[in-house]
GROMACS .gro file of C-alpha atoms in nm:
model
  209
    1UNK     CA    1   4.056  -0.125  18.366
    2UNK     CA    2   4.295  -0.411  18.298
    3UNK     CA    3   4.594  -0.346  18.074
    4UNK     CA    4   4.718  -0.643  17.873
    5UNK     CA    5   5.073  -0.650  17.746
    6UNK     CA    6   5.142  -0.935  17.508
    7UNK     CA    7   5.502  -0.962  17.383
    8UNK     CA    8   5.509  -1.025  17.010
    9UNK     CA    9   5.882  -0.992  16.935
   10UNK     CA   10   6.231  -0.968  17.082
   11UNK     CA   11   6.503  -0.754  16.923
   12UNK     CA   12   6.882  -0.747  16.951
   13UNK     CA   13   7.080  -0.449  16.822
   14UNK     CA   14   7.459  -0.436  16.814
   15UNK     CA   15   7.747  -0.271  16.632
   16UNK     CA   16   7.974  -0.476  16.407
   17UNK     CA   17   8.302  -0.429  16.230
   18UNK     CA   18   8.490  -0.652  15.987
   19UNK     CA   19   8.190  -0.856  15.868
   20UNK     CA   20   8.139  -0.917  15.493
   21UNK     CA   21   7.961  -0.658  15.282
   22UNK     CA   22   7.607  -0.734  15.165
   23UNK     CA   23   7.468  -0.660  14.816
   24UNK     CA   24   7.254  -0.351  14.783
   25UNK     CA   25   6.901  -0.455  14.698
   26UNK     CA   26   6.838  -0.189  14.431
   27UNK     CA   27   7.183  -0.106  14.290
   28UNK     CA   28   7.383  -0.400  14.155
   29UNK     CA   29   7.703  -0.190  14.141
   30UNK     CA   30   7.701  -0.118  14.514
   31UNK     CA   31   7.731  -0.311  14.836
   32UNK     CA   32   7.670  -0.216  15.199
   33UNK     CA   33   7.952  -0.228  15.454
   34UNK     CA   34   7.766  -0.312  15.778
   35UNK     CA   35   7.826  -0.127  16.103
   36UNK     CA   36   7.504  -0.215  16.286
   37UNK     CA   37   7.272  -0.515  16.286
   38UNK     CA   38   6.918  -0.538  16.422
   39UNK     CA   39   6.772  -0.887  16.466
   40UNK     CA   40   6.404  -0.924  16.547
   41UNK     CA   41   6.253  -1.254  16.658
   42UNK     CA   42   5.875  -1.286  16.650
   43UNK     CA   43   5.696  -1.495  16.909
   44UNK     CA   44   5.492  -1.659  16.632
   45UNK     CA   45   5.611  -1.731  16.280
   46UNK     CA   46   5.460  -1.535  15.993
   47UNK     CA   47   5.342  -1.764  15.713
   48UNK     CA   48   5.518  -1.555  15.445
   49UNK     CA   49   5.796  -1.363  15.620
   50UNK     CA   50   5.905  -1.627  15.868
   51UNK     CA   51   5.994  -1.567  16.233
   52UNK     CA   52   6.326  -1.380  16.210
   53UNK     CA   53   6.398  -1.042  16.052
   54UNK     CA   54   6.733  -0.870  16.011
   55UNK     CA   55   6.812  -0.510  15.927
   56UNK     CA   56   7.173  -0.445  15.824
   57UNK     CA   57   7.275  -0.078  15.841
   58UNK     CA   58   7.597   0.054  15.695
   59UNK     CA   59   7.768   0.260  15.426
   60UNK     CA   60   7.743   0.227  15.052
   61UNK     CA   61   8.055   0.085  14.885
   62UNK     CA   62   8.142   0.087  14.515
   63UNK     CA   63   8.460  -0.038  14.345
   64UNK     CA   64   8.618  -0.092  14.686
   65UNK     CA   65   8.562   0.264  14.810
   66UNK     CA   66   8.300   0.421  15.033
   67UNK     CA   67   8.041   0.632  14.853
   68UNK     CA   68   8.023   0.986  15.004
   69UNK     CA   69   7.694   1.020  15.191
   70UNK     CA   70   7.556   1.192  15.499
   71UNK     CA   71   7.346   0.907  15.636
   72UNK     CA   72   7.389   0.530  15.637
   73UNK     CA   73   7.170   0.300  15.430
   74UNK     CA   74   7.035  -0.043  15.508
   75UNK     CA   75   6.879  -0.362  15.382
   76UNK     CA   76   6.610  -0.588  15.523
   77UNK     CA   77   6.631  -0.967  15.525
   78UNK     CA   78   6.322  -1.181  15.573
   79UNK     CA   79   6.219  -1.529  15.472
   80UNK     CA   80   6.188  -1.872  15.623
   81UNK     CA   81   6.494  -2.089  15.691
   82UNK     CA   82   6.732  -1.801  15.599
   83UNK     CA   83   6.710  -1.915  15.236
   84UNK     CA   84   6.821  -1.585  15.081
   85UNK     CA   85   7.041  -1.461  15.365
   86UNK     CA   86   7.421  -1.430  15.354
   87UNK     CA   87   7.565  -1.728  15.539
   88UNK     CA   88   7.740  -1.515  15.802
   89UNK     CA   89   7.421  -1.319  15.877
   90UNK     CA   90   7.218  -1.639  15.915
   91UNK     CA   91   7.482  -1.760  16.163
   92UNK     CA   92   7.447  -1.434  16.359
   93UNK     CA   93   7.070  -1.478  16.368
   94UNK     CA   94   7.099  -1.831  16.501
   95UNK     CA   95   7.356  -1.724  16.760
   96UNK     CA   96   7.130  -1.462  16.921
   97UNK     CA   97   6.802  -1.650  16.885
   98UNK     CA   98   6.625  -1.640  17.225
   99UNK     CA   99   6.435  -1.956  17.134
  100UNK     CA  100   6.686  -2.229  17.211
  101UNK     CA  101   6.439  -2.496  17.103
  102UNK     CA  102   6.486  -2.413  16.733
  103UNK     CA  103   6.706  -2.707  16.646
  104UNK     CA  104   6.681  -3.062  16.525
  105UNK     CA  105   6.615  -3.265  16.839
  106UNK     CA  106   6.381  -3.248  17.139
  107UNK     CA  107   6.659  -3.205  17.396
  108UNK     CA  108   6.755  -2.862  17.529
  109UNK     CA  109   7.024  -2.709  17.304
  110UNK     CA  110   7.359  -2.804  17.451
  111UNK     CA  111   7.201  -3.007  17.730
  112UNK     CA  112   7.267  -3.374  17.805
  113UNK     CA  113   6.985  -3.490  17.573
  114UNK     CA  114   7.076  -3.262  17.281
  115UNK     CA  115   7.172  -3.451  16.965
  116UNK     CA  116   7.242  -3.146  16.745
  117UNK     CA  117   7.613  -3.208  16.735
  118UNK     CA  118   7.612  -3.585  16.690
  119UNK     CA  119   7.721  -3.549  16.327
  120UNK     CA  120   8.059  -3.432  16.453
  121UNK     CA  121   8.130  -3.771  16.603
  122UNK     CA  122   8.339  -4.021  16.412
  123UNK     CA  123   8.206  -4.371  16.480
  124UNK     CA  124   8.477  -4.615  16.578
  125UNK     CA  125   8.736  -4.351  16.665
  126UNK     CA  126   8.571  -4.155  16.947
  127UNK     CA  127   8.677  -4.257  17.296
  128UNK     CA  128   8.405  -4.041  17.455
  129UNK     CA  129   8.125  -3.821  17.323
  130UNK     CA  130   8.233  -3.467  17.228
  131UNK     CA  131   8.212  -3.215  17.512
  132UNK     CA  132   8.058  -2.875  17.434
  133UNK     CA  133   8.108  -2.562  17.640
  134UNK     CA  134   8.020  -2.199  17.573
  135UNK     CA  135   8.193  -1.877  17.670
  136UNK     CA  136   8.145  -1.503  17.620
  137UNK     CA  137   8.411  -1.315  17.425
  138UNK     CA  138   8.484  -0.943  17.423
  139UNK     CA  139   8.622  -0.751  17.123
  140UNK     CA  140   8.922  -0.535  17.217
  141UNK     CA  141   8.890  -0.253  16.964
  142UNK     CA  142   9.237  -0.117  17.042
  143UNK     CA  143   9.412  -0.451  16.983
  144UNK     CA  144   9.150  -0.539  16.716
  145UNK     CA  145   9.104  -0.894  16.840
  146UNK     CA  146   8.853  -1.103  17.032
  147UNK     CA  147   8.942  -1.176  17.394
  148UNK     CA  148   8.797  -1.502  17.535
  149UNK     CA  149   8.629  -1.495  17.873
  150UNK     CA  150   8.756  -1.715  18.153
  151UNK     CA  151   8.425  -1.880  18.247
  152UNK     CA  152   8.304  -2.174  18.039
  153UNK     CA  153   7.936  -2.268  18.061
  154UNK     CA  154   7.805  -2.623  18.015
  155UNK     CA  155   7.487  -2.504  17.841
  156UNK     CA  156   7.439  -2.248  17.564
  157UNK     CA  157   7.154  -2.063  17.736
  158UNK     CA  158   7.377  -1.988  18.036
  159UNK     CA  159   7.633  -1.814  17.814
  160UNK     CA  160   7.360  -1.628  17.624
  161UNK     CA  161   7.208  -1.500  17.949
  162UNK     CA  162   7.550  -1.390  18.074
  163UNK     CA  163   7.623  -1.214  17.746
  164UNK     CA  164   7.291  -1.028  17.757
  165UNK     CA  165   7.348  -0.926  18.121
  166UNK     CA  166   7.693  -0.789  18.036
  167UNK     CA  167   7.552  -0.595  17.741
  168UNK     CA  168   7.293  -0.431  17.964
  169UNK     CA  169   7.542  -0.354  18.241
  170UNK     CA  170   7.826  -0.221  18.025
  171UNK     CA  171   7.706  -0.141  17.670
  172UNK     CA  172   7.987   0.106  17.587
  173UNK     CA  173   8.353   0.167  17.666
  174UNK     CA  174   8.443   0.463  17.888
  175UNK     CA  175   8.560   0.661  17.585
  176UNK     CA  176   8.237   0.604  17.394
  177UNK     CA  177   8.256   0.314  17.141
  178UNK     CA  178   8.000   0.032  17.183
  179UNK     CA  179   8.127  -0.288  17.339
  180UNK     CA  180   8.104  -0.590  17.111
  181UNK     CA  181   8.044  -0.931  17.267
  182UNK     CA  182   7.970  -1.272  17.125
  183UNK     CA  183   7.904  -1.628  17.244
  184UNK     CA  184   8.144  -1.895  17.120
  185UNK     CA  185   8.099  -2.272  17.137
  186UNK     CA  186   8.407  -2.472  17.229
  187UNK     CA  187   8.407  -2.842  17.137
  188UNK     CA  188   8.646  -3.097  17.281
  189UNK     CA  189   8.671  -3.435  17.109
  190UNK     CA  190   8.840  -3.748  17.238
  191UNK     CA  191   8.978  -3.948  16.947
  192UNK     CA  192   9.148  -4.286  16.973
  193UNK     CA  193   9.477  -4.296  16.783
  194UNK     CA  194   9.475  -4.548  16.497
  195UNK     CA  195   9.741  -4.774  16.646
  196UNK     CA  196   9.532  -4.815  16.962
  197UNK     CA  197   9.203  -4.897  16.787
  198UNK     CA  198   9.068  -5.254  16.804
  199UNK     CA  199   9.216  -5.465  16.525
  200UNK     CA  200   8.887  -5.515  16.337
  201UNK     CA  201   8.808  -5.142  16.335
  202UNK     CA  202   9.161  -5.052  16.229
  203UNK     CA  203   9.145  -5.297  15.938
  204UNK     CA  204   8.809  -5.162  15.823
  205UNK     CA  205   8.939  -4.807  15.844
  206UNK     CA  206   9.244  -4.906  15.640
  207UNK     CA  207   9.029  -5.075  15.377
  208UNK     CA  208   8.822  -4.759  15.333
  209UNK     CA  209   9.135  -4.547  15.288
   0.00000   0.00000   0.00000
Protein backbone atom coordinates (compact mmCIF):
# COMPACT_ATOMS: atom_id res chain seq x y z
CA UNK A 1 0.00 0.00 0.00
CA UNK A 2 1.32 3.42 -0.94
CA UNK A 3 0.89 6.27 1.52
CA UNK A 4 0.54 9.73 0.02
CA UNK A 5 1.37 12.78 2.08
CA UNK A 6 0.39 16.02 0.42
CA UNK A 7 1.31 19.19 2.34
CA UNK A 8 -1.58 21.63 2.35
CA UNK A 9 -0.32 24.30 4.77
CA UNK A 10 2.66 25.64 6.70
CA UNK A 11 2.31 27.17 10.17
CA UNK A 12 4.50 29.44 12.28
CA UNK A 13 3.82 29.88 16.00
CA UNK A 14 5.71 32.33 18.20
CA UNK A 15 5.35 34.34 21.39
CA UNK A 16 5.14 38.13 21.23
CA UNK A 17 5.30 41.00 23.66
CA UNK A 18 4.77 44.72 23.17
CA UNK A 19 2.67 44.50 19.99
CA UNK A 20 -0.56 46.56 19.70
CA UNK A 21 -3.79 45.21 21.12
CA UNK A 22 -6.44 43.95 18.69
CA UNK A 23 -10.20 44.59 18.99
CA UNK A 24 -12.28 41.77 20.40
CA UNK A 25 -14.59 40.49 17.71
CA UNK A 26 -17.70 40.17 19.90
CA UNK A 27 -17.24 42.76 22.67
CA UNK A 28 -16.66 46.34 21.53
CA UNK A 29 -15.56 47.40 25.03
CA UNK A 30 -12.66 44.95 25.13
CA UNK A 31 -9.43 44.37 23.29
CA UNK A 32 -6.97 41.48 23.27
CA UNK A 33 -3.37 41.96 24.39
CA UNK A 34 -1.49 39.40 22.26
CA UNK A 35 1.09 37.03 23.69
CA UNK A 36 1.11 34.38 20.95
CA UNK A 37 0.56 34.44 17.20
CA UNK A 38 -0.13 31.51 14.89
CA UNK A 39 0.24 32.14 11.15
CA UNK A 40 -0.93 29.48 8.71
CA UNK A 41 -0.08 29.61 5.01
CA UNK A 42 -2.06 27.36 2.68
CA UNK A 43 -0.40 25.86 -0.36
CA UNK A 44 -3.38 26.92 -2.48
CA UNK A 45 -5.50 30.02 -1.97
CA UNK A 46 -9.09 29.60 -0.81
CA UNK A 47 -11.51 31.57 -2.98
CA UNK A 48 -13.25 33.11 0.06
CA UNK A 49 -10.78 32.94 2.95
CA UNK A 50 -7.59 33.66 1.04
CA UNK A 51 -4.25 31.91 1.56
CA UNK A 52 -3.11 33.22 4.96
CA UNK A 53 -4.79 32.80 8.34
CA UNK A 54 -3.74 34.30 11.66
CA UNK A 55 -4.82 33.41 15.18
CA UNK A 56 -3.92 35.98 17.83
CA UNK A 57 -4.05 34.64 21.40
CA UNK A 58 -3.86 36.85 24.46
CA UNK A 59 -5.64 38.38 27.44
CA UNK A 60 -8.77 40.46 27.51
CA UNK A 61 -8.20 44.15 28.28
CA UNK A 62 -10.80 46.74 29.26
CA UNK A 63 -10.26 50.40 30.20
CA UNK A 64 -6.51 49.83 30.18
CA UNK A 65 -6.56 46.93 32.64
CA UNK A 66 -6.44 43.17 32.21
CA UNK A 67 -9.74 41.38 32.76
CA UNK A 68 -9.38 38.59 35.37
CA UNK A 69 -9.63 35.23 33.60
CA UNK A 70 -8.20 31.73 33.86
CA UNK A 71 -7.54 31.10 30.18
CA UNK A 72 -6.48 33.34 27.30
CA UNK A 73 -8.82 34.26 24.47
CA UNK A 74 -8.13 34.74 20.79
CA UNK A 75 -9.27 36.09 17.47
CA UNK A 76 -9.03 34.73 13.94
CA UNK A 77 -8.07 36.84 10.93
CA UNK A 78 -8.82 35.68 7.40
CA UNK A 79 -9.42 37.37 4.10
CA UNK A 80 -7.59 38.13 0.91
CA UNK A 81 -4.94 40.87 0.71
CA UNK A 82 -5.10 41.43 4.52
CA UNK A 83 -7.94 43.89 3.93
CA UNK A 84 -9.37 43.74 7.46
CA UNK A 85 -6.15 42.96 9.32
CA UNK A 86 -4.32 45.33 11.69
CA UNK A 87 -1.39 46.80 9.78
CA UNK A 88 1.23 45.37 12.17
CA UNK A 89 -0.27 41.86 11.92
CA UNK A 90 -0.30 41.99 8.12
CA UNK A 91 3.38 42.98 8.26
CA UNK A 92 4.10 39.96 10.50
CA UNK A 93 2.29 37.69 8.05
CA UNK A 94 4.32 38.99 5.12
CA UNK A 95 7.56 38.67 7.09
CA UNK A 96 7.13 34.95 7.79
CA UNK A 97 5.52 33.99 4.48
CA UNK A 98 7.38 30.91 3.15
CA UNK A 99 6.33 31.82 -0.39
CA UNK A 100 8.89 34.45 -1.35
CA UNK A 101 7.29 34.84 -4.78
CA UNK A 102 4.31 36.75 -3.36
CA UNK A 103 5.39 40.20 -4.45
CA UNK A 104 5.05 42.55 -7.36
CA UNK A 105 7.72 41.45 -9.80
CA UNK A 106 8.93 38.18 -11.34
CA UNK A 107 12.41 38.34 -9.79
CA UNK A 108 13.25 36.44 -6.61
CA UNK A 109 12.46 38.64 -3.57
CA UNK A 110 15.65 40.50 -2.70
CA UNK A 111 17.56 38.99 -5.60
CA UNK A 112 19.33 40.92 -8.36
CA UNK A 113 16.21 40.98 -10.58
CA UNK A 114 13.77 41.99 -7.81
CA UNK A 115 12.08 45.34 -8.43
CA UNK A 116 9.97 45.42 -5.25
CA UNK A 117 11.97 48.22 -3.70
CA UNK A 118 12.42 50.43 -6.76
CA UNK A 119 9.92 52.95 -5.39
CA UNK A 120 12.47 53.84 -2.73
CA UNK A 121 14.83 55.24 -5.32
CA UNK A 122 14.90 58.96 -5.98
CA UNK A 123 15.53 59.55 -9.69
CA UNK A 124 18.29 62.03 -10.33
CA UNK A 125 19.78 61.87 -6.84
CA UNK A 126 20.81 58.21 -6.51
CA UNK A 127 24.47 57.50 -7.22
CA UNK A 128 23.87 53.73 -7.14
CA UNK A 129 20.83 51.49 -6.70
CA UNK A 130 19.84 50.87 -3.06
CA UNK A 131 21.51 47.85 -1.47
CA UNK A 132 19.32 45.52 0.59
CA UNK A 133 20.58 43.07 3.18
CA UNK A 134 18.77 40.97 5.77
CA UNK A 135 19.77 39.89 9.25
CA UNK A 136 18.28 37.90 12.14
CA UNK A 137 17.66 39.72 15.40
CA UNK A 138 17.20 38.27 18.88
CA UNK A 139 15.03 39.82 21.61
CA UNK A 140 16.90 40.13 24.92
CA UNK A 141 14.03 39.85 27.39
CA UNK A 142 16.19 40.97 30.33
CA UNK A 143 17.34 44.17 28.62
CA UNK A 144 13.97 44.41 26.79
CA UNK A 145 15.54 45.26 23.46
CA UNK A 146 16.26 43.66 20.10
CA UNK A 147 19.87 42.62 19.51
CA UNK A 148 20.99 42.60 15.85
CA UNK A 149 22.88 39.60 14.54
CA UNK A 150 26.33 40.03 13.07
CA UNK A 151 25.74 38.22 9.76
CA UNK A 152 24.04 40.11 6.94
CA UNK A 153 22.51 38.08 4.11
CA UNK A 154 22.22 39.34 0.52
CA UNK A 155 18.86 37.62 -0.02
CA UNK A 156 15.77 37.49 2.18
CA UNK A 157 15.28 33.74 1.92
CA UNK A 158 18.76 33.13 3.37
CA UNK A 159 17.88 35.11 6.50
CA UNK A 160 14.48 33.42 6.77
CA UNK A 161 16.08 29.97 6.57
CA UNK A 162 18.65 30.93 9.20
CA UNK A 163 15.95 32.30 11.48
CA UNK A 164 13.90 29.11 11.17
CA UNK A 165 16.96 26.94 11.85
CA UNK A 166 17.78 28.94 14.99
CA UNK A 167 14.17 28.64 16.20
CA UNK A 168 14.30 24.86 15.83
CA UNK A 169 17.72 24.55 17.48
CA UNK A 170 17.12 26.90 20.43
CA UNK A 171 13.40 27.66 20.88
CA UNK A 172 13.64 28.66 24.58
CA UNK A 173 16.07 30.29 27.00
CA UNK A 174 17.71 28.10 29.64
CA UNK A 175 15.40 29.50 32.31
CA UNK A 176 12.26 28.75 30.31
CA UNK A 177 10.92 31.79 28.35
CA UNK A 178 10.54 31.36 24.56
CA UNK A 179 13.20 33.00 22.42
CA UNK A 180 11.87 35.68 20.10
CA UNK A 181 13.59 36.20 16.76
CA UNK A 182 12.78 38.29 13.72
CA UNK A 183 14.20 39.05 10.27
CA UNK A 184 15.02 42.69 9.54
CA UNK A 185 15.76 44.27 6.17
CA UNK A 186 18.57 46.82 6.10
CA UNK A 187 18.62 49.25 3.17
CA UNK A 188 21.63 51.34 2.20
CA UNK A 189 21.08 54.21 -0.22
CA UNK A 190 23.71 56.23 -2.05
CA UNK A 191 22.48 59.78 -2.56
CA UNK A 192 24.33 62.51 -4.44
CA UNK A 193 24.51 65.74 -2.46
CA UNK A 194 22.70 68.63 -4.18
CA UNK A 195 25.82 70.71 -4.78
CA UNK A 196 27.41 67.82 -6.68
CA UNK A 197 24.43 67.07 -8.94
CA UNK A 198 24.65 67.96 -12.65
CA UNK A 199 23.59 71.56 -13.20
CA UNK A 200 20.44 70.73 -15.19
CA UNK A 201 19.19 68.28 -12.55
CA UNK A 202 19.97 70.69 -9.72
CA UNK A 203 18.02 73.47 -11.45
CA UNK A 204 15.02 71.22 -12.04
CA UNK A 205 15.09 70.10 -8.43
CA UNK A 206 15.23 73.73 -7.30
CA UNK A 207 12.31 74.66 -9.53
CA UNK A 208 10.17 71.91 -8.01
CA UNK A 209 10.96 73.09 -4.48
